[in-house]
């Protein structure tokens, strides 16, 4: 057997009191795709960041191609042929693609020659790996999928032999994900070594050669992918049996809760993002909106949630909503019984610096139960929060921790607890399980279904087709600000939906 | 208002804008790298002192310039230590630096010259002299543009031209060099710079150092170019105005020139018209003195949109909480 | 970053920073040819060693509490109010108008009225920058700086041309009538039998300042408004998601901030000078920035930071009185204190941590 | 021992406070005595300093500046055995000597000289801040200038409205240039540290300037026409010499008792012709005799020769 491309021995890393990695050892063979799975907060990103020189390990050794190396910073990692695509991209938002690619890998003191050379090389790389991006586009103006390509291009431009991808598909559409895996396979065929962190067992099963499982800072197992099953991996990860399919009974639709007629939204730049759409959601059903990110589903949620203005008619329980005036804000929507789990929990759904208990009142701070006279009744809020944290199994169950100290899955549970326990007539929910581990996904899906079964209307927006298919009672596909049509989950599949998401009507498909 | 008056006002505006321009560009480098600096004032002040003191003692304005820059750099080093190495609060550090400069200049001045914290007046080679640009005399006959060249552009001290050259230079460095790319990146997203294998700390120190040099030039210009001695607190709030100009300029070099020139112009106008008789009412001198500030607010509210500061500005780069 | 026990973070670190600042300062005293021990003793005993010293220390501290709170409230909403100087100056104008033109039967009523006027004037002076920030996106830092200058001009005009008694050399208003004079701390304490030096400027406003601390505490951490302004300060997109109106919050926050700065005037204008003089704010608006930052924008922290600065002012005055140490040295000491307890606190913390903490790890 | 308290500008303000300081040091040098001193940083320290010195037994206590009026009014009565001397302000108390200067008279003289010297019939005035005291200077100056030549144009500028107005030589210089471009060829600065910039720029630009408070002719020999002398130093010197129990009451220092005047020395000997000197001295004599009345801005707060 040949020398492992990467070998980590006894890596330990603590962040203050948090032991993120405990004595971890791992071997990755060259020319393979090696998966790493684990719950949120298990320490996957930390381990990879150490390998990339972003964090310094407290203990442990790193061997690259059999040679012991010191990786005190990313420069050393790059020199050792390692490239990494972080979970949260490390791009300069107001730089162009080209500038981001050459940053740190410039050829001389002046930019122009570097840019020229990079432009040429980028075209070559693009041709070779189907990694097409507009080199002059600004990062903040391209979608996440494109941004990820830029990250991969950055690594390839630096001639990485070892590529680490941390949850690369969390933000991708199915088509984009498929393409990513094609690229990864091509890279693998060229002899490059790839480490892939993901929460999606299907990706592990489809793409990897070996897989390591992490739990609470420790490496619990490394197995050959061909010799394991999703069920086994899930159990290794979570430490208990996990239901991988959503368990739900057929919907019992009731009266119309949400009626949307000819809704239009024009954004601050004057671009029409929603071009006249109409649909309805009834009590006791989940309407899933499928679509490639950026086709208007975010705006749809924002208008409904009172974060943006629009024109047209929206009725909730038969009463028309104010879309532009004094009552068009999010607070008025809540008073109308609309709860909203936003797509971006860290930017919108939570105040990351607030304690968990403060966050459970976020948006509902005017609730009578939270007031005592002119002051807020913090004791009441806290008690309320403790209940929510317990019922939604938020871990750690400490409502005095700041939101940023929770892992992504647990942050999402905090938001869900807050919104679902309001017992809303209509729940708007965007990307409910983005970046969330499978244990938590299972739980979150159960909660959504339970709310539906209580006779509430739910509008689900997700880029995960699998999620849409398994949760929705009806599916609508959005493309370019228009609805392409509706399907019942039983009568459609990912392929058809995928085509509709690409703008082809059912008839074309 | 005749043409000559206009020229004279422009001439004055250029002089008044120069220290602001230096300081504004200084702030630009620092803030573009993500380090907020409200200590521009203090750095200018200490540079003004050391440049005047050294120029007087050695008789050479060049040595004075050097000393001023060095003093300003020393304060920059403190700011860097506090805000980069020890990840302290950049605003507090700036406040401290302003106090430090205000106290130290007088304290040192007292024991050095025994003149109550001032330096003696500078003469001859101890101060910058006006430079007549080539052909100023000959061209002044050319209608309209000739006088503009001869009156407004020509005849300033060396540092005025340096300041003007600093604008394209800054633009070039920022947008056309590797260093500039990295500098801008580190102010927007230090993690991106870090993971690209570049030292965030090194870059930020470099930016803070450039800031120090430019503040040094600003201070030296005040004491040895525009004036000819150091007087305590002689920066008179120009560091804060430069800061305002920087935001006004949206952290961009050419805009910095326009913004500081606008401030200079408004001040020159209010200097020229200490009180304005409008026929119906006479605007009192206090109003005319406030006019530059009032107009700034009006312009800001009316014409300048939202300015987005460098995204990582003011935040120390902390990887591990 | 090293984890320190909370008590060490709150007490040991600032204390060590303070000691370092003073060691350095005393070195400077030595270098400039004076006796550092004498200077230190003078400063400490002058500021804290007698009720007389306290009478001044507390007076200055009162000013700084107000301006510190003003900066802090705005900070919580991510607004950097550098305009405390101008807002306090306008507050002084409000106080002067109320005290000069309305005959008050008793100081307590005058105090209430003057507080309202001071707060209102300060708030209104903050309103325009706030409005421009909220509606037009004009950067609040520039506009508040500009408004400081405009306030100075306005006061200069008003004092020289309007409110100055005819024939007076002093660009200041007339003395406020007797009934509006506030009782000094000495008067009040002596009345209840606690000996306290008379003739010091600390006055009943100190109590108002302490109330303001309590008010700000409740405002920020216990009211809905505080909740919303903190949320807005931490994340604007999230605030919109929660239905918090950014325009409203910006304006209200800045007005509260301006009102707090304006309230300073009841201390220095009404309580101490008993008339409005030119330049009465004396930079307290800027010190407020340092105080708020050092006090970590928390009323208790601000209280201590304000006391520290008050003591430095008064200790510095004693130095000036009894030694030939130039007053600029006091400014340098202030600078070093700000530097070591404020900006370099992480350096101090890591030093303290080296001594205090043996690394121990908690399992998760 | 006597004590002296300097105003917020500090004892080295190159003008008023510094003159006071010079008077005190002259006294100390001549008598070998010692005096206590303090430079204030805050308005609240006025009363504090007065009381602290009085309690410590300093006597007499001299203070420089009109801003002390209020504080002294409060304090004087509490220390009947201490003598106080206040400059530039009148405080009516049995143990206070109030020294005021007829700055308008001195300013009239230098204004007269300015107008006589000016070739452009335009003279300038640059004040620190627009406060009554400075208007008093400006008003006397303008009147003198107009008296010398009714066609004289007087341009007046104030530097600023914050404390920085007294310490901004750069702005002083720029104001000077602005006045030069409007034709001024003599400028009079009454602006503390800002005035240094005025004198400097005037010298650089080849026009004449007039100093203030103390004799500033030496700063730019041959370029400073004269200085309006305000003998604060004498007032302080006399107070200290008179010692405890000095004669109290109201002291007006004018031309008559050489409290104000214009300075002549080797530095400006060539600038002021004997003719001019003789004329000015004659004017001075007329002011002293009452043949010429110089309008005091403070008397009715108007200025016939200048608008502010
Ligand atoms: N920079 C940091 N400072 C402090 N603590 C950190 C830091 N980064 C991670 N942690 C903590 O270390 C632990 C491991 O985090 P890590 O990001 O490695 O988990 P992960 O397995 O990647 O989780 P996820 O699936 O949510 O991405 C967590 O408890 C996390 O809160
Ligand atoms: N057209 C509208 N669109 C959206 N929300 C609205 C609209 N009109 C009212 N609301 C929101 O619904 C809430 C309930 O409104 P409604 O007027 O029916 O009840 P209310 O008892 O009068 O409420 P309140 O006491 O707050 O006035 C309002 O407070 C407002 O926030
Ligand atoms: Mg991770
Ligand atoms: Mg109603």
PDB file of N, CA, C and O in Angstrom, chain A residues 311-334:
ATOM      1  N   UNK A 311     -46.525  44.459  -4.521  1.00  0.00           N
ATOM      2  CA  UNK A 311     -47.852  44.845  -4.974  1.00  0.00           C
ATOM      3  C   UNK A 311     -48.626  43.585  -5.314  1.00  0.00           C
ATOM      4  O   UNK A 311     -48.048  42.528  -5.524  1.00  0.00           O
ATOM      5  N   UNK A 312     -49.927  43.741  -5.370  1.00  0.00           N
ATOM      6  CA  UNK A 312     -50.775  42.585  -5.569  1.00  0.00           C
ATOM      7  C   UNK A 312     -51.657  42.391  -4.352  1.00  0.00           C
ATOM      8  O   UNK A 312     -51.857  43.331  -3.575  1.00  0.00           O
ATOM      9  N   UNK A 313     -52.188  41.208  -4.210  1.00  0.00           N
ATOM     10  CA  UNK A 313     -53.069  40.968  -3.073  1.00  0.00           C
ATOM     11  C   UNK A 313     -52.587  39.747  -2.298  1.00  0.00           C
ATOM     12  O   UNK A 313     -52.268  38.717  -2.887  1.00  0.00           O
ATOM     13  N   UNK A 314     -52.511  39.919  -0.996  1.00  0.00           N
ATOM     14  CA  UNK A 314     -52.247  38.767  -0.140  1.00  0.00           C
ATOM     15  C   UNK A 314     -53.319  38.756   0.938  1.00  0.00           C
ATOM     16  O   UNK A 314     -53.552  39.774   1.592  1.00  0.00           O
ATOM     17  N   UNK A 315     -54.016  37.635   1.056  1.00  0.00           N
ATOM     18  CA  UNK A 315     -55.008  37.517   2.117  1.00  0.00           C
ATOM     19  C   UNK A 315     -54.581  36.418   3.070  1.00  0.00           C
ATOM     20  O   UNK A 315     -54.110  35.356   2.653  1.00  0.00           O
ATOM     21  N   UNK A 316     -54.729  36.723   4.355  1.00  0.00           N
ATOM     22  CA  UNK A 316     -54.491  35.696   5.362  1.00  0.00           C
ATOM     23  C   UNK A 316     -55.783  35.527   6.135  1.00  0.00           C
ATOM     24  O   UNK A 316     -56.331  36.510   6.660  1.00  0.00           O
ATOM     25  N   UNK A 317     -56.279  34.320   6.151  1.00  0.00           N
ATOM     26  CA  UNK A 317     -57.574  34.044   6.771  1.00  0.00           C
ATOM     27  C   UNK A 317     -58.644  34.988   6.222  1.00  0.00           C
ATOM     28  O   UNK A 317     -59.490  35.478   6.964  1.00  0.00           O
ATOM     29  N   UNK A 318     -58.519  35.278   4.965  1.00  0.00           N
ATOM     30  CA  UNK A 318     -59.547  36.094   4.322  1.00  0.00           C
ATOM     31  C   UNK A 318     -59.333  37.586   4.449  1.00  0.00           C
ATOM     32  O   UNK A 318     -59.972  38.369   3.754  1.00  0.00           O
ATOM     33  N   UNK A 319     -58.419  38.008   5.326  1.00  0.00           N
ATOM     34  CA  UNK A 319     -58.198  39.453   5.495  1.00  0.00           C
ATOM     35  C   UNK A 319     -57.002  39.878   4.662  1.00  0.00           C
ATOM     36  O   UNK A 319     -55.948  39.234   4.671  1.00  0.00           O
ATOM     37  N   UNK A 320     -57.145  41.016   4.009  1.00  0.00           N
ATOM     38  CA  UNK A 320     -56.078  41.455   3.134  1.00  0.00           C
ATOM     39  C   UNK A 320     -54.936  42.081   3.926  1.00  0.00           C
ATOM     40  O   UNK A 320     -55.152  42.795   4.899  1.00  0.00           O
ATOM     41  N   UNK A 321     -53.722  41.805   3.498  1.00  0.00           N
ATOM     42  CA  UNK A 321     -52.556  42.367   4.180  1.00  0.00           C
ATOM     43  C   UNK A 321     -52.160  43.695   3.539  1.00  0.00           C
ATOM     44  O   UNK A 321     -52.332  43.907   2.344  1.00  0.00           O
ATOM     45  N   UNK A 322     -51.627  44.531   4.358  1.00  0.00           N
ATOM     46  CA  UNK A 322     -51.070  45.794   3.875  1.00  0.00           C
ATOM     47  C   UNK A 322     -49.662  45.501   3.323  1.00  0.00           C
ATOM     48  O   UNK A 322     -48.815  44.970   4.034  1.00  0.00           O
ATOM     49  N   UNK A 323     -49.442  45.809   2.071  1.00  0.00           N
ATOM     50  CA  UNK A 323     -48.156  45.427   1.468  1.00  0.00           C
ATOM     51  C   UNK A 323     -47.162  46.570   1.353  1.00  0.00           C
ATOM     52  O   UNK A 323     -45.990  46.352   1.064  1.00  0.00           O
ATOM     53  N   UNK A 324     -47.605  47.773   1.522  1.00  0.00           N
ATOM     54  CA  UNK A 324     -46.659  48.879   1.364  1.00  0.00           C
ATOM     55  C   UNK A 324     -46.741  49.886   2.498  1.00  0.00           C
ATOM     56  O   UNK A 324     -45.818  50.661   2.705  1.00  0.00           O
ATOM     57  N   UNK A 325     -47.825  49.909   3.215  1.00  0.00           N
ATOM     58  CA  UNK A 325     -48.047  51.017   4.148  1.00  0.00           C
ATOM     59  C   UNK A 325     -47.539  50.762   5.549  1.00  0.00           C
ATOM     60  O   UNK A 325     -46.556  50.040   5.761  1.00  0.00           O
ATOM     61  N   UNK A 326     -48.235  51.369   6.473  1.00  0.00           N
ATOM     62  CA  UNK A 326     -47.836  51.379   7.867  1.00  0.00           C
ATOM     63  C   UNK A 326     -47.847  49.968   8.459  1.00  0.00           C
ATOM     64  O   UNK A 326     -47.073  49.661   9.365  1.00  0.00           O
ATOM     65  N   UNK A 327     -48.735  49.122   7.972  1.00  0.00           N
ATOM     66  CA  UNK A 327     -48.840  47.794   8.548  1.00  0.00           C
ATOM     67  C   UNK A 327     -48.124  46.747   7.713  1.00  0.00           C
ATOM     68  O   UNK A 327     -48.442  45.587   7.754  1.00  0.00           O
ATOM     69  N   UNK A 328     -47.172  47.200   6.893  1.00  0.00           N
ATOM     70  CA  UNK A 328     -46.497  46.233   6.041  1.00  0.00           C
ATOM     71  C   UNK A 328     -45.243  45.684   6.718  1.00  0.00           C
ATOM     72  O   UNK A 328     -44.461  44.988   6.099  1.00  0.00           O
ATOM     73  N   UNK A 329     -45.040  45.996   7.969  1.00  0.00           N
ATOM     74  CA  UNK A 329     -43.818  45.538   8.619  1.00  0.00           C
ATOM     75  C   UNK A 329     -44.014  44.153   9.241  1.00  0.00           C
ATOM     76  O   UNK A 329     -45.123  43.628   9.319  1.00  0.00           O
ATOM     77  N   UNK A 330     -42.884  43.589   9.653  1.00  0.00           N
ATOM     78  CA  UNK A 330     -42.893  42.214  10.132  1.00  0.00           C
ATOM     79  C   UNK A 330     -43.749  42.057  11.395  1.00  0.00           C
ATOM     80  O   UNK A 330     -44.373  41.031  11.614  1.00  0.00           O
ATOM     81  N   UNK A 331     -43.775  43.112  12.196  1.00  0.00           N
ATOM     82  CA  UNK A 331     -44.523  43.016  13.438  1.00  0.00           C
ATOM     83  C   UNK A 331     -46.033  42.855  13.163  1.00  0.00           C
ATOM     84  O   UNK A 331     -46.711  42.045  13.796  1.00  0.00           O
ATOM     85  N   UNK A 332     -46.485  43.619  12.204  1.00  0.00           N
ATOM     86  CA  UNK A 332     -47.909  43.513  11.859  1.00  0.00           C
ATOM     87  C   UNK A 332     -48.235  42.123  11.330  1.00  0.00           C
ATOM     88  O   UNK A 332     -49.314  41.590  11.576  1.00  0.00           O
ATOM     89  N   UNK A 333     -47.285  41.538  10.616  1.00  0.00           N
ATOM     90  CA  UNK A 333     -47.525  40.193  10.094  1.00  0.00           C
ATOM     91  C   UNK A 333     -47.672  39.199  11.223  1.00  0.00           C
ATOM     92  O   UNK A 333     -48.516  38.311  11.191  1.00  0.00           O
ATOM     93  N   UNK A 334     -46.831  39.358  12.220  1.00  0.00           N
ATOM     94  CA  UNK A 334     -46.920  38.422  13.340  1.00  0.00           C
ATOM     95  C   UNK A 334     -48.274  38.536  14.016  1.00  0.00           C
ATOM     96  O   UNK A 334     -48.862  37.553  14.423  1.00  0.00           O
TER      97      UNK A 334
END
